[in-house]
Amino acid sequence: MDNIGFEVDEILPVIGGAVTGHGANCVAVYRNGICEIMPRSFECTTEGCYAGTPIPTYGFMDDIELRNIQLQFPSARRFSGEAACTEVRVRTDRGDILVAVQGDRNKPAIITYHDLGLNYSSFQPFFGYVDMRALLENFCVYHVNAPGQEEGAPSLPEDYMYPSMDELANQLNYVMGHFGIKTFIGFGVGAGANVLARFALIHPKKVDALTLINCTSNQAGWIEWAYQKMNTRSLRSRGMTQGVLDYLLWHHFGRFPEDRNHDLTQMYKNYFTRNVNPSNLSMFIEAYVRRSDLGICRNADTIKVPVLNITGALSPHVDDTVTFNGRLNPNNSTWMKISDCAMVLEEQPSKISEAFRLFLQGEGYVAPLSPTKIVAFRRLSDAERRRPCRHSSVIRITENPISEAVVC
């Protein structure tokens, strides 16, 4: 023991009860910024130590008892958000469609349109996000579902002629007439973004602004056409096969999604397998793959309303959004690429909510939100998630904590 030497920064007595079995008979030794708890009975006789200073011993941790341990496991990922929606059937010239209404109908309208394999429930987590709730106090959101894409939808008749992309865009006129909407702000993803872009081209006075994610402005290429043809054939004959599932995951997340976000990928796998009607999805995919070019040009006819064009750096649709951006008017359009993600609404909701809020503020649709109000909503959200505990001194062990650090 004489050969042991160390530097002692500070010695403090341990308050009774902090360590079961020792109490006041222990001291806390701070050495080089590290605290160690030692019994008083051991004394240091080496040079450089104070008289009565404990030396390192082994086995003193055997008497420490951890009490009132509670395990907190992260809840399973799911689509449903905190805000409730009212589902309404709207009659159109090509059959009824489901529209989910979220908010006060007397307020300005936001119309959303979903991507392949999804429905309005895919927007629920984003519009229920804490930063979005402060913004949506000023709007009413109308989530439009493509025919037969809602959860639990019955299979469409075999002789049913599924609407083309232009006809899907025309159905929005029936939605506006049903709810008495004069103008709206569009929010679309993928195939839904293409539908909203077509509507804005034909009816520019009915659209105030567009936020489009992974929007494609040209027709399908040969490779996409071949893949989608195989997918529609498999969906009709064999249902949701592994090949179709892999393609949908690639469409939404790009390459190697499980390496980046395993729980999110697993949630979508389960959703595609259990909640999607394969026959109806095949019709929607076939309508999308047969889409025509938007026919827009930066120096000629293009979308006249302000456009926020967004994509993820890992998305397979980055090049499509770049092409789309080159065909828009640079004076009223913005292109954004969010780093380290592909499905931006799920992987980077804070960045998209901030971009959407600033976009609307720049167009004069909403007043700037004060930092105090945003903080108040965040505190309210944290208070709703916090569960009361009987014991004051509790050690909480959380499995797989998710970092809140975001880089854009």
mmCIF file of C-alpha atoms in Angstrom:
data_model
loop_
_atom_site.group_PDB
_atom_site.id
_atom_site.type_symbol
_atom_site.label_atom_id
_atom_site.label_comp_id
_atom_site.label_asym_id
_atom_site.label_seq_id
_atom_site.Cartn_x
_atom_site.Cartn_y
_atom_site.Cartn_z
ATOM 1 C CA MET A 1 0.000 0.000 0.000
ATOM 2 C CA ASP A 2 3.001 2.313 0.460
ATOM 3 C CA ASN A 3 3.538 2.497 -3.309
ATOM 4 C CA ILE A 4 0.064 3.911 -4.009
ATOM 5 C CA GLY A 5 0.106 7.623 -4.679
ATOM 6 C CA PHE A 6 -2.656 9.900 -5.919
ATOM 7 C CA GLU A 7 -3.673 13.542 -5.753
ATOM 8 C CA VAL A 8 -6.589 14.472 -3.536
ATOM 9 C CA ASP A 9 -8.467 17.587 -4.607
ATOM 10 C CA GLU A 10 -11.066 17.803 -1.877
ATOM 11 C CA ILE A 11 -12.470 15.761 1.026
ATOM 12 C CA LEU A 12 -16.085 16.102 2.020
ATOM 13 C CA PRO A 13 -18.069 14.124 4.598
ATOM 14 C CA VAL A 14 -20.942 12.077 3.227
ATOM 15 C CA ILE A 15 -24.333 13.011 4.601
ATOM 16 C CA GLY A 16 -25.944 10.190 6.487
ATOM 17 C CA GLY A 17 -28.254 8.041 4.446
ATOM 18 C CA ALA A 18 -26.619 8.754 1.116
ATOM 19 C CA VAL A 19 -24.888 5.373 1.138
ATOM 20 C CA THR A 20 -26.648 2.602 2.964
ATOM 21 C CA GLY A 21 -24.412 0.937 5.541
ATOM 22 C CA HIS A 22 -21.894 3.754 5.990
ATOM 23 C CA GLY A 23 -23.685 7.050 6.614
ATOM 24 C CA ALA A 24 -21.456 9.574 8.364
ATOM 25 C CA ASN A 25 -18.578 7.053 8.565
ATOM 26 C CA CYS A 26 -17.701 7.769 4.925
ATOM 27 C CA VAL A 27 -16.050 10.630 3.138
ATOM 28 C CA ALA A 28 -16.289 11.729 -0.491
ATOM 29 C CA VAL A 29 -12.856 12.097 -2.038
ATOM 30 C CA TYR A 30 -12.535 14.286 -5.135
ATOM 31 C CA ARG A 31 -9.505 13.456 -7.221
ATOM 32 C CA ASN A 32 -8.972 14.983 -10.640
ATOM 33 C CA GLY A 33 -12.677 15.825 -10.902
ATOM 34 C CA ILE A 34 -13.824 12.273 -9.955
ATOM 35 C CA CYS A 35 -15.744 11.606 -6.758
ATOM 36 C CA GLU A 36 -15.107 8.404 -4.786
ATOM 37 C CA ILE A 37 -16.786 7.331 -1.530
ATOM 38 C CA MET A 38 -14.376 5.805 1.010
ATOM 39 C CA PRO A 39 -14.682 4.463 4.583
ATOM 40 C CA ARG A 40 -13.018 6.644 7.202
ATOM 41 C CA SER A 41 -11.270 3.644 8.788
ATOM 42 C CA PHE A 42 -8.692 3.437 6.012
ATOM 43 C CA GLU A 43 -5.966 5.999 6.279
ATOM 44 C CA CYS A 44 -3.320 7.086 3.833
ATOM 45 C CA THR A 45 0.296 7.026 4.968
ATOM 46 C CA THR A 46 1.841 7.800 1.596
ATOM 47 C CA GLU A 47 3.544 11.017 0.822
ATOM 48 C CA GLY A 48 1.288 13.677 -0.601
ATOM 49 C CA CYS A 49 -1.849 12.553 1.262
ATOM 50 C CA TYR A 50 -3.466 14.228 4.221
ATOM 51 C CA ALA A 51 -3.577 12.427 7.549
ATOM 52 C CA GLY A 52 -6.826 10.581 7.924
ATOM 53 C CA THR A 53 -7.458 10.646 4.165
ATOM 54 C CA PRO A 54 -8.935 7.391 2.825
ATOM 55 C CA ILE A 55 -7.138 5.432 0.142
ATOM 56 C CA PRO A 56 -8.792 3.493 -2.655
ATOM 57 C CA THR A 57 -10.221 0.198 -1.528
ATOM 58 C CA TYR A 58 -12.037 -2.521 -3.390
ATOM 59 C CA GLY A 59 -15.355 -3.955 -2.414
ATOM 60 C CA PHE A 60 -16.844 -0.851 -0.761
ATOM 61 C CA MET A 61 -19.544 -0.690 -3.459
ATOM 62 C CA ASP A 62 -20.966 -3.980 -2.182
ATOM 63 C CA ASP A 63 -22.894 -2.116 0.515
ATOM 64 C CA ILE A 64 -24.582 0.378 -1.855
ATOM 65 C CA GLU A 65 -28.261 -0.291 -2.406
ATOM 66 C CA LEU A 66 -30.332 1.125 -5.306
ATOM 67 C CA ARG A 67 -33.891 1.728 -4.222
ATOM 68 C CA ASN A 68 -37.102 2.656 -6.048
ATOM 69 C CA ILE A 69 -35.862 1.837 -9.535
ATOM 70 C CA GLN A 70 -38.459 2.231 -12.272
ATOM 71 C CA LEU A 71 -37.918 1.252 -15.884
ATOM 72 C CA GLN A 72 -39.379 3.455 -18.587
ATOM 73 C CA PHE A 73 -39.601 1.950 -22.037
ATOM 74 C CA PRO A 74 -40.263 4.095 -25.113
ATOM 75 C CA SER A 75 -43.754 3.694 -26.456
ATOM 76 C CA ALA A 76 -44.185 1.964 -29.782
ATOM 77 C CA ARG A 77 -44.169 4.235 -32.808
ATOM 78 C CA ARG A 78 -47.577 4.738 -34.361
ATOM 79 C CA PHE A 79 -49.252 7.042 -36.842
ATOM 80 C CA SER A 80 -52.011 8.476 -34.694
ATOM 81 C CA GLY A 81 -51.352 11.948 -33.342
ATOM 82 C CA GLU A 82 -52.769 13.772 -30.357
ATOM 83 C CA ALA A 83 -55.245 15.923 -32.302
ATOM 84 C CA ALA A 84 -58.579 14.300 -33.146
ATOM 85 C CA CYS A 85 -59.953 14.373 -36.695
ATOM 86 C CA THR A 86 -63.526 14.209 -37.936
ATOM 87 C CA GLU A 87 -63.920 11.927 -40.950
ATOM 88 C CA VAL A 88 -66.335 13.098 -43.649
ATOM 89 C CA ARG A 89 -67.333 11.348 -46.875
ATOM 90 C CA VAL A 90 -67.358 13.720 -49.867
ATOM 91 C CA ARG A 91 -69.155 12.782 -53.064
ATOM 92 C CA THR A 92 -67.267 13.433 -56.324
ATOM 93 C CA ASP A 93 -67.752 12.603 -59.997
ATOM 94 C CA ARG A 94 -65.527 9.515 -59.528
ATOM 95 C CA GLY A 95 -67.032 8.186 -56.319
ATOM 96 C CA ASP A 96 -66.820 9.104 -52.650
ATOM 97 C CA ILE A 97 -63.550 10.048 -50.971
ATOM 98 C CA LEU A 98 -62.720 10.354 -47.287
ATOM 99 C CA VAL A 99 -61.653 13.733 -45.888
ATOM 100 C CA ALA A 100 -60.443 14.050 -42.290
ATOM 101 C CA VAL A 101 -61.000 17.499 -40.789
ATOM 102 C CA GLN A 102 -58.738 18.775 -38.003
ATOM 103 C CA GLY A 103 -59.514 22.141 -36.409
ATOM 104 C CA ASP A 104 -62.065 24.918 -36.638
ATOM 105 C CA ARG A 105 -63.690 25.105 -40.082
ATOM 106 C CA ASN A 106 -64.110 28.877 -39.784
ATOM 107 C CA LYS A 107 -60.346 29.357 -40.018
ATOM 108 C CA PRO A 108 -58.171 29.401 -43.178
ATOM 109 C CA ALA A 109 -57.749 26.010 -44.828
ATOM 110 C CA ILE A 110 -54.733 23.752 -45.299
ATOM 111 C CA ILE A 111 -55.349 20.772 -47.605
ATOM 112 C CA THR A 112 -52.977 17.803 -47.404
ATOM 113 C CA TYR A 113 -52.520 14.943 -49.850
ATOM 114 C CA HIS A 114 -50.579 11.771 -49.046
ATOM 115 C CA ASP A 115 -48.038 9.611 -50.874
ATOM 116 C CA LEU A 116 -48.193 6.039 -52.198
ATOM 117 C CA GLY A 117 -49.107 3.384 -49.645
ATOM 118 C CA LEU A 118 -50.240 5.941 -47.065
ATOM 119 C CA ASN A 119 -53.305 7.961 -46.121
ATOM 120 C CA TYR A 120 -54.139 10.945 -43.925
ATOM 121 C CA SER A 121 -52.907 9.194 -40.784
ATOM 122 C CA SER A 122 -49.326 9.690 -42.022
ATOM 123 C CA PHE A 123 -49.750 13.441 -41.389
ATOM 124 C CA GLN A 124 -51.063 13.016 -37.844
ATOM 125 C CA PRO A 125 -47.715 12.821 -36.009
ATOM 126 C CA PHE A 126 -46.370 15.886 -37.839
ATOM 127 C CA PHE A 127 -49.433 18.080 -37.325
ATOM 128 C CA GLY A 128 -49.554 16.901 -33.717
ATOM 129 C CA TYR A 129 -45.927 17.928 -33.217
ATOM 130 C CA VAL A 130 -45.556 20.462 -30.418
ATOM 131 C CA ASP A 131 -44.189 23.269 -32.617
ATOM 132 C CA MET A 132 -46.945 22.728 -35.195
ATOM 133 C CA ARG A 133 -49.744 22.936 -32.645
ATOM 134 C CA ALA A 134 -48.896 26.557 -31.909
ATOM 135 C CA LEU A 135 -49.124 27.332 -35.627
ATOM 136 C CA LEU A 136 -52.293 25.381 -36.319
ATOM 137 C CA GLU A 137 -54.307 27.447 -33.879
ATOM 138 C CA ASN A 138 -54.807 29.739 -36.900
ATOM 139 C CA PHE A 139 -55.799 27.073 -39.471
ATOM 140 C CA CYS A 140 -58.111 24.166 -40.183
ATOM 141 C CA VAL A 141 -56.516 21.137 -41.842
ATOM 142 C CA TYR A 142 -58.389 19.018 -44.399
ATOM 143 C CA HIS A 143 -56.639 15.684 -44.988
ATOM 144 C CA VAL A 144 -57.752 14.326 -48.381
ATOM 145 C CA ASN A 145 -57.473 10.590 -49.051
ATOM 146 C CA ALA A 146 -57.140 9.146 -52.541
ATOM 147 C CA PRO A 147 -60.019 6.765 -53.427
ATOM 148 C CA GLY A 148 -59.772 3.501 -51.528
ATOM 149 C CA GLN A 149 -56.586 4.383 -49.606
ATOM 150 C CA GLU A 150 -58.060 4.932 -46.132
ATOM 151 C CA GLU A 151 -57.609 2.295 -43.424
ATOM 152 C CA GLY A 152 -60.202 -0.457 -43.583
ATOM 153 C CA ALA A 153 -61.326 0.532 -47.074
ATOM 154 C CA PRO A 154 -63.174 -2.221 -48.978
ATOM 155 C CA SER A 155 -61.699 -3.382 -52.261
ATOM 156 C CA LEU A 156 -62.791 -1.298 -55.201
ATOM 157 C CA PRO A 157 -64.771 -3.162 -57.925
ATOM 158 C CA GLU A 158 -62.654 -4.796 -60.604
ATOM 159 C CA ASP A 159 -64.380 -2.743 -63.309
ATOM 160 C CA TYR A 160 -63.776 0.513 -61.418
ATOM 161 C CA MET A 161 -61.848 3.026 -63.507
ATOM 162 C CA TYR A 162 -59.420 4.628 -61.079
ATOM 163 C CA PRO A 163 -59.049 8.405 -61.588
ATOM 164 C CA SER A 164 -55.989 9.710 -63.383
ATOM 165 C CA MET A 165 -53.703 12.217 -61.683
ATOM 166 C CA ASP A 166 -55.554 15.098 -63.358
ATOM 167 C CA GLU A 167 -58.896 13.647 -62.221
ATOM 168 C CA LEU A 168 -57.595 13.247 -58.669
ATOM 169 C CA ALA A 169 -56.660 16.924 -58.754
ATOM 170 C CA ASN A 170 -60.142 17.802 -60.022
ATOM 171 C CA GLN A 171 -61.687 16.029 -57.009
ATOM 172 C CA LEU A 172 -60.335 18.838 -54.838
ATOM 173 C CA ASN A 173 -62.988 21.105 -56.362
ATOM 174 C CA TYR A 174 -65.655 18.869 -54.798
ATOM 175 C CA VAL A 175 -63.850 19.011 -51.445
ATOM 176 C CA MET A 176 -63.759 22.815 -51.581
ATOM 177 C CA GLY A 177 -67.423 22.988 -52.531
ATOM 178 C CA HIS A 178 -68.475 20.573 -49.788
ATOM 179 C CA PHE A 179 -66.755 22.549 -47.008
ATOM 180 C CA GLY A 180 -67.204 26.018 -48.508
ATOM 181 C CA ILE A 181 -63.477 26.614 -48.981
ATOM 182 C CA LYS A 182 -62.577 29.532 -51.252
ATOM 183 C CA THR A 183 -58.771 29.259 -51.155
ATOM 184 C CA PHE A 184 -56.333 26.954 -49.380
ATOM 185 C CA ILE A 185 -52.678 26.263 -48.645
ATOM 186 C CA GLY A 186 -51.551 22.949 -50.125
ATOM 187 C CA PHE A 187 -49.317 20.478 -48.288
ATOM 188 C CA GLY A 188 -48.464 17.348 -50.265
ATOM 189 C CA VAL A 189 -45.939 14.503 -50.271
ATOM 190 C CA GLY A 190 -44.822 12.463 -53.277
ATOM 191 C CA ALA A 191 -47.805 11.504 -55.380
ATOM 192 C CA GLY A 192 -49.956 13.887 -53.337
ATOM 193 C CA ALA A 193 -47.562 16.735 -54.101
ATOM 194 C CA ASN A 194 -47.986 16.007 -57.801
ATOM 195 C CA VAL A 195 -51.781 16.153 -57.409
ATOM 196 C CA LEU A 196 -51.646 19.530 -55.658
ATOM 197 C CA ALA A 197 -49.225 20.928 -58.247
ATOM 198 C CA ARG A 198 -51.645 19.955 -61.039
ATOM 199 C CA PHE A 199 -54.528 21.638 -59.239
ATOM 200 C CA ALA A 200 -52.502 24.838 -58.731
ATOM 201 C CA LEU A 201 -51.675 24.934 -62.446
ATOM 202 C CA ILE A 202 -55.345 24.746 -63.459
ATOM 203 C CA HIS A 203 -56.799 26.837 -60.595
ATOM 204 C CA PRO A 204 -54.111 29.302 -59.447
ATOM 205 C CA LYS A 205 -56.658 31.641 -57.860
ATOM 206 C CA LYS A 206 -57.882 28.891 -55.526
ATOM 207 C CA VAL A 207 -54.431 28.172 -54.063
ATOM 208 C CA ASP A 208 -52.609 30.577 -51.741
ATOM 209 C CA ALA A 209 -49.326 28.663 -51.422
ATOM 210 C CA LEU A 210 -47.871 25.176 -51.779
ATOM 211 C CA THR A 211 -45.515 23.137 -49.617
ATOM 212 C CA LEU A 212 -44.473 20.126 -51.704
ATOM 213 C CA ILE A 213 -42.233 17.314 -50.480
ATOM 214 C CA ASN A 214 -40.466 15.013 -52.979
ATOM 215 C CA CYS A 215 -42.532 16.387 -55.854
ATOM 216 C CA THR A 216 -42.025 15.002 -59.366
ATOM 217 C CA SER A 217 -42.856 17.221 -62.333
ATOM 218 C CA ASN A 218 -42.089 14.866 -65.233
ATOM 219 C CA GLN A 219 -43.532 11.569 -66.389
ATOM 220 C CA ALA A 220 -42.250 8.196 -65.218
ATOM 221 C CA GLY A 221 -39.041 6.863 -66.739
ATOM 222 C CA TRP A 222 -38.603 3.357 -68.094
ATOM 223 C CA ILE A 223 -37.045 1.959 -64.919
ATOM 224 C CA GLU A 224 -39.766 3.377 -62.675
ATOM 225 C CA TRP A 225 -42.439 2.201 -65.118
ATOM 226 C CA ALA A 226 -41.062 -1.366 -65.135
ATOM 227 C CA TYR A 227 -40.790 -1.567 -61.331
ATOM 228 C CA GLN A 228 -44.275 -0.181 -60.796
ATOM 229 C CA LYS A 229 -45.768 -2.554 -63.345
ATOM 230 C CA MET A 230 -44.307 -5.508 -61.449
ATOM 231 C CA ASN A 231 -45.560 -4.062 -58.177
ATOM 232 C CA THR A 232 -49.137 -3.581 -59.401
ATOM 233 C CA ARG A 233 -49.192 -7.110 -60.829
ATOM 234 C CA SER A 234 -47.956 -8.577 -57.536
ATOM 235 C CA LEU A 235 -50.403 -6.528 -55.451
ATOM 236 C CA ARG A 236 -53.362 -7.740 -57.504
ATOM 237 C CA SER A 237 -52.391 -11.410 -57.649
ATOM 238 C CA ARG A 238 -50.486 -12.095 -54.412
ATOM 239 C CA GLY A 239 -51.043 -9.109 -52.153
ATOM 240 C CA MET A 240 -48.286 -7.308 -50.250
ATOM 241 C CA THR A 241 -45.212 -9.334 -51.258
ATOM 242 C CA GLN A 242 -41.683 -8.790 -49.983
ATOM 243 C CA GLY A 243 -40.702 -7.217 -53.296
ATOM 244 C CA VAL A 244 -43.486 -4.627 -53.077
ATOM 245 C CA LEU A 245 -42.665 -3.976 -49.433
ATOM 246 C CA ASP A 246 -38.999 -3.380 -50.251
ATOM 247 C CA TYR A 247 -39.954 -0.980 -53.040
ATOM 248 C CA LEU A 248 -42.284 1.029 -50.793
ATOM 249 C CA LEU A 249 -39.582 1.316 -48.147
ATOM 250 C CA TRP A 250 -37.117 2.491 -50.789
ATOM 251 C CA HIS A 251 -39.679 4.971 -52.133
ATOM 252 C CA HIS A 252 -40.119 6.569 -48.701
ATOM 253 C CA PHE A 253 -36.727 6.067 -47.005
ATOM 254 C CA GLY A 254 -34.142 5.489 -49.718
ATOM 255 C CA ARG A 255 -31.381 2.921 -49.281
ATOM 256 C CA PHE A 256 -30.597 1.107 -46.016
ATOM 257 C CA PRO A 257 -33.370 2.654 -43.907
ATOM 258 C CA GLU A 258 -32.978 0.154 -41.042
ATOM 259 C CA ASP A 259 -29.398 1.254 -40.473
ATOM 260 C CA ARG A 260 -30.612 4.814 -39.944
ATOM 261 C CA ASN A 261 -33.911 4.446 -38.076
ATOM 262 C CA HIS A 262 -34.866 0.889 -37.218
ATOM 263 C CA ASP A 263 -38.024 1.555 -35.183
ATOM 264 C CA LEU A 264 -39.487 3.910 -37.799
ATOM 265 C CA THR A 265 -38.809 1.432 -40.589
ATOM 266 C CA GLN A 266 -40.389 -1.383 -38.605
ATOM 267 C CA MET A 267 -43.490 0.724 -37.982
ATOM 268 C CA TYR A 268 -43.948 1.324 -41.695
ATOM 269 C CA LYS A 269 -43.311 -2.326 -42.498
ATOM 270 C CA ASN A 270 -46.102 -3.341 -40.152
ATOM 271 C CA TYR A 271 -48.388 -0.656 -41.534
ATOM 272 C CA PHE A 272 -47.883 -1.640 -45.168
ATOM 273 C CA THR A 273 -48.434 -5.285 -44.299
ATOM 274 C CA ARG A 274 -51.513 -4.934 -42.097
ATOM 275 C CA ASN A 275 -53.327 -1.706 -42.980
ATOM 276 C CA VAL A 276 -53.044 -1.282 -46.750
ATOM 277 C CA ASN A 277 -55.556 -2.754 -49.196
ATOM 278 C CA PRO A 278 -53.241 -4.265 -51.877
ATOM 279 C CA SER A 279 -55.796 -4.138 -54.686
ATOM 280 C CA ASN A 280 -56.658 -0.482 -54.093
ATOM 281 C CA LEU A 281 -52.986 0.444 -53.754
ATOM 282 C CA SER A 282 -52.215 -1.172 -57.105
ATOM 283 C CA MET A 283 -54.757 1.143 -58.761
ATOM 284 C CA PHE A 284 -53.260 4.235 -57.131
ATOM 285 C CA ILE A 285 -49.735 3.203 -58.150
ATOM 286 C CA GLU A 286 -50.873 2.576 -61.726
ATOM 287 C CA ALA A 287 -52.462 6.038 -61.889
ATOM 288 C CA TYR A 288 -49.234 7.581 -60.599
ATOM 289 C CA VAL A 289 -46.957 5.723 -63.017
ATOM 290 C CA ARG A 290 -49.169 6.831 -65.918
ATOM 291 C CA ARG A 291 -48.907 10.480 -64.949
ATOM 292 C CA SER A 292 -48.262 13.039 -67.628
ATOM 293 C CA ASP A 293 -45.615 15.731 -67.523
ATOM 294 C CA LEU A 294 -46.725 18.916 -65.781
ATOM 295 C CA GLY A 295 -45.685 20.859 -68.857
ATOM 296 C CA ILE A 296 -44.221 23.774 -66.959
ATOM 297 C CA CYS A 297 -41.202 25.895 -67.830
ATOM 298 C CA ARG A 298 -39.455 28.630 -65.854
ATOM 299 C CA ASN A 299 -39.569 31.103 -68.742
ATOM 300 C CA ALA A 300 -43.119 30.267 -69.819
ATOM 301 C CA ASP A 301 -46.127 28.700 -68.121
ATOM 302 C CA THR A 302 -45.289 27.605 -64.579
ATOM 303 C CA ILE A 303 -46.899 27.451 -61.165
ATOM 304 C CA LYS A 304 -47.868 30.994 -60.236
ATOM 305 C CA VAL A 305 -48.375 30.532 -56.479
ATOM 306 C CA PRO A 306 -45.474 30.535 -53.965
ATOM 307 C CA VAL A 307 -43.892 27.081 -53.627
ATOM 308 C CA LEU A 308 -41.758 25.612 -50.848
ATOM 309 C CA ASN A 309 -40.032 22.640 -52.494
ATOM 310 C CA ILE A 310 -38.552 20.240 -49.898
ATOM 311 C CA THR A 311 -36.633 16.990 -50.032
ATOM 312 C CA GLY A 312 -34.364 14.930 -47.792
ATOM 313 C CA ALA A 313 -30.668 14.457 -48.529
ATOM 314 C CA LEU A 314 -31.086 10.659 -48.385
ATOM 315 C CA SER A 315 -34.313 10.565 -50.390
ATOM 316 C CA PRO A 316 -34.306 8.795 -53.781
ATOM 317 C CA HIS A 317 -36.283 11.755 -55.180
ATOM 318 C CA VAL A 318 -33.646 14.481 -54.781
ATOM 319 C CA ASP A 319 -32.999 14.720 -58.526
ATOM 320 C CA ASP A 320 -36.738 14.973 -59.220
ATOM 321 C CA THR A 321 -37.047 17.942 -56.873
ATOM 322 C CA VAL A 322 -34.025 19.613 -58.492
ATOM 323 C CA THR A 323 -35.653 19.230 -61.917
ATOM 324 C CA PHE A 324 -38.912 20.568 -60.512
ATOM 325 C CA ASN A 325 -37.110 23.535 -58.964
ATOM 326 C CA GLY A 326 -35.530 24.379 -62.320
ATOM 327 C CA ARG A 327 -39.004 24.671 -63.849
ATOM 328 C CA LEU A 328 -40.363 27.042 -61.194
ATOM 329 C CA ASN A 329 -40.232 30.810 -61.002
ATOM 330 C CA PRO A 330 -37.225 31.643 -58.767
ATOM 331 C CA ASN A 331 -38.975 34.761 -57.497
ATOM 332 C CA ASN A 332 -41.676 32.835 -55.629
ATOM 333 C CA SER A 333 -40.147 29.393 -55.030
ATOM 334 C CA THR A 334 -37.673 27.971 -52.522
ATOM 335 C CA TRP A 335 -35.836 24.647 -52.648
ATOM 336 C CA MET A 336 -34.712 23.018 -49.398
ATOM 337 C CA LYS A 337 -32.728 19.836 -48.797
ATOM 338 C CA ILE A 338 -32.810 18.573 -45.216
ATOM 339 C CA SER A 339 -29.675 16.701 -44.184
ATOM 340 C CA ASP A 340 -29.473 13.216 -42.661
ATOM 341 C CA CYS A 341 -32.984 12.099 -43.567
ATOM 342 C CA ALA A 342 -35.223 10.842 -46.370
ATOM 343 C CA MET A 343 -38.745 10.926 -44.906
ATOM 344 C CA VAL A 344 -38.529 14.467 -43.620
ATOM 345 C CA LEU A 345 -41.874 14.667 -41.800
ATOM 346 C CA GLU A 346 -40.961 11.694 -39.616
ATOM 347 C CA GLU A 347 -37.211 12.100 -39.265
ATOM 348 C CA GLN A 348 -36.900 15.897 -39.005
ATOM 349 C CA PRO A 349 -40.291 17.313 -37.923
ATOM 350 C CA SER A 350 -38.744 20.260 -36.081
ATOM 351 C CA LYS A 351 -36.942 21.480 -39.195
ATOM 352 C CA ILE A 352 -39.992 21.110 -41.436
ATOM 353 C CA SER A 353 -42.310 22.808 -38.947
ATOM 354 C CA GLU A 354 -39.890 25.734 -38.654
ATOM 355 C CA ALA A 355 -39.523 25.994 -42.444
ATOM 356 C CA PHE A 356 -43.294 25.813 -42.943
ATOM 357 C CA ARG A 357 -43.900 28.475 -40.304
ATOM 358 C CA LEU A 358 -41.319 30.858 -41.768
ATOM 359 C CA PHE A 359 -42.665 30.214 -45.275
ATOM 360 C CA LEU A 360 -46.170 31.221 -44.219
ATOM 361 C CA GLN A 361 -44.851 34.243 -42.334
ATOM 362 C CA GLY A 362 -42.921 35.359 -45.391
ATOM 363 C CA GLU A 363 -46.071 35.153 -47.467
ATOM 364 C CA GLY A 364 -48.007 37.135 -44.843
ATOM 365 C CA TYR A 365 -50.434 34.392 -43.828
ATOM 366 C CA VAL A 366 -49.558 34.200 -40.116
ATOM 367 C CA ALA A 367 -48.112 36.582 -37.562
ATOM 368 C CA PRO A 368 -44.685 35.677 -36.173
ATOM 369 C CA LEU A 369 -44.925 33.380 -33.174
ATOM 370 C CA SER A 370 -43.172 34.716 -30.107
ATOM 371 C CA PRO A 371 -40.530 32.460 -28.532
ATOM 372 C CA THR A 372 -42.515 32.657 -25.289
ATOM 373 C CA LYS A 373 -45.558 31.090 -26.918
ATOM 374 C CA ILE A 374 -43.542 28.289 -28.498
ATOM 375 C CA VAL A 375 -41.853 27.535 -25.167
ATOM 376 C CA ALA A 376 -45.279 27.506 -23.481
ATOM 377 C CA PHE A 377 -46.548 24.878 -25.932
ATOM 378 C CA ARG A 378 -43.440 22.782 -25.395
ATOM 379 C CA ARG A 379 -43.829 22.931 -21.617
ATOM 380 C CA LEU A 380 -47.488 21.990 -21.927
ATOM 381 C CA SER A 381 -46.549 19.031 -24.092
ATOM 382 C CA ASP A 382 -43.896 17.916 -21.600
ATOM 383 C CA ALA A 383 -46.380 18.239 -18.720
ATOM 384 C CA GLU A 384 -48.886 16.051 -20.564
ATOM 385 C CA ARG A 385 -46.293 13.334 -21.047
ATOM 386 C CA ARG A 386 -44.947 13.450 -17.503
ATOM 387 C CA ARG A 387 -46.380 10.816 -15.159
ATOM 388 C CA PRO A 388 -46.606 11.434 -11.419
ATOM 389 C CA CYS A 389 -44.566 9.204 -9.110
ATOM 390 C CA ARG A 390 -45.145 8.316 -5.484
ATOM 391 C CA HIS A 391 -41.496 8.443 -4.504
ATOM 392 C CA SER A 392 -39.370 11.546 -4.583
ATOM 393 C CA SER A 393 -35.999 9.832 -5.035
ATOM 394 C CA VAL A 394 -36.352 7.622 -8.109
ATOM 395 C CA ILE A 395 -33.722 6.405 -10.513
ATOM 396 C CA ARG A 396 -35.272 6.269 -13.998
ATOM 397 C CA ILE A 397 -33.629 4.021 -16.556
ATOM 398 C CA THR A 398 -34.809 4.756 -20.112
ATOM 399 C CA GLU A 399 -34.089 2.298 -22.873
ATOM 400 C CA ASN A 400 -32.806 3.695 -26.174
ATOM 401 C CA PRO A 401 -33.047 7.439 -25.448
ATOM 402 C CA ILE A 402 -33.364 9.465 -28.637
ATOM 403 C CA SER A 403 -31.162 12.521 -28.961
ATOM 404 C CA GLU A 404 -32.914 15.787 -29.735
ATOM 405 C CA ALA A 405 -29.913 17.189 -31.548
ATOM 406 C CA VAL A 406 -30.819 18.030 -35.150
ATOM 407 C CA VAL A 407 -28.557 19.261 -37.899
ATOM 408 C CA CYS A 408 -29.871 21.001 -40.989
#
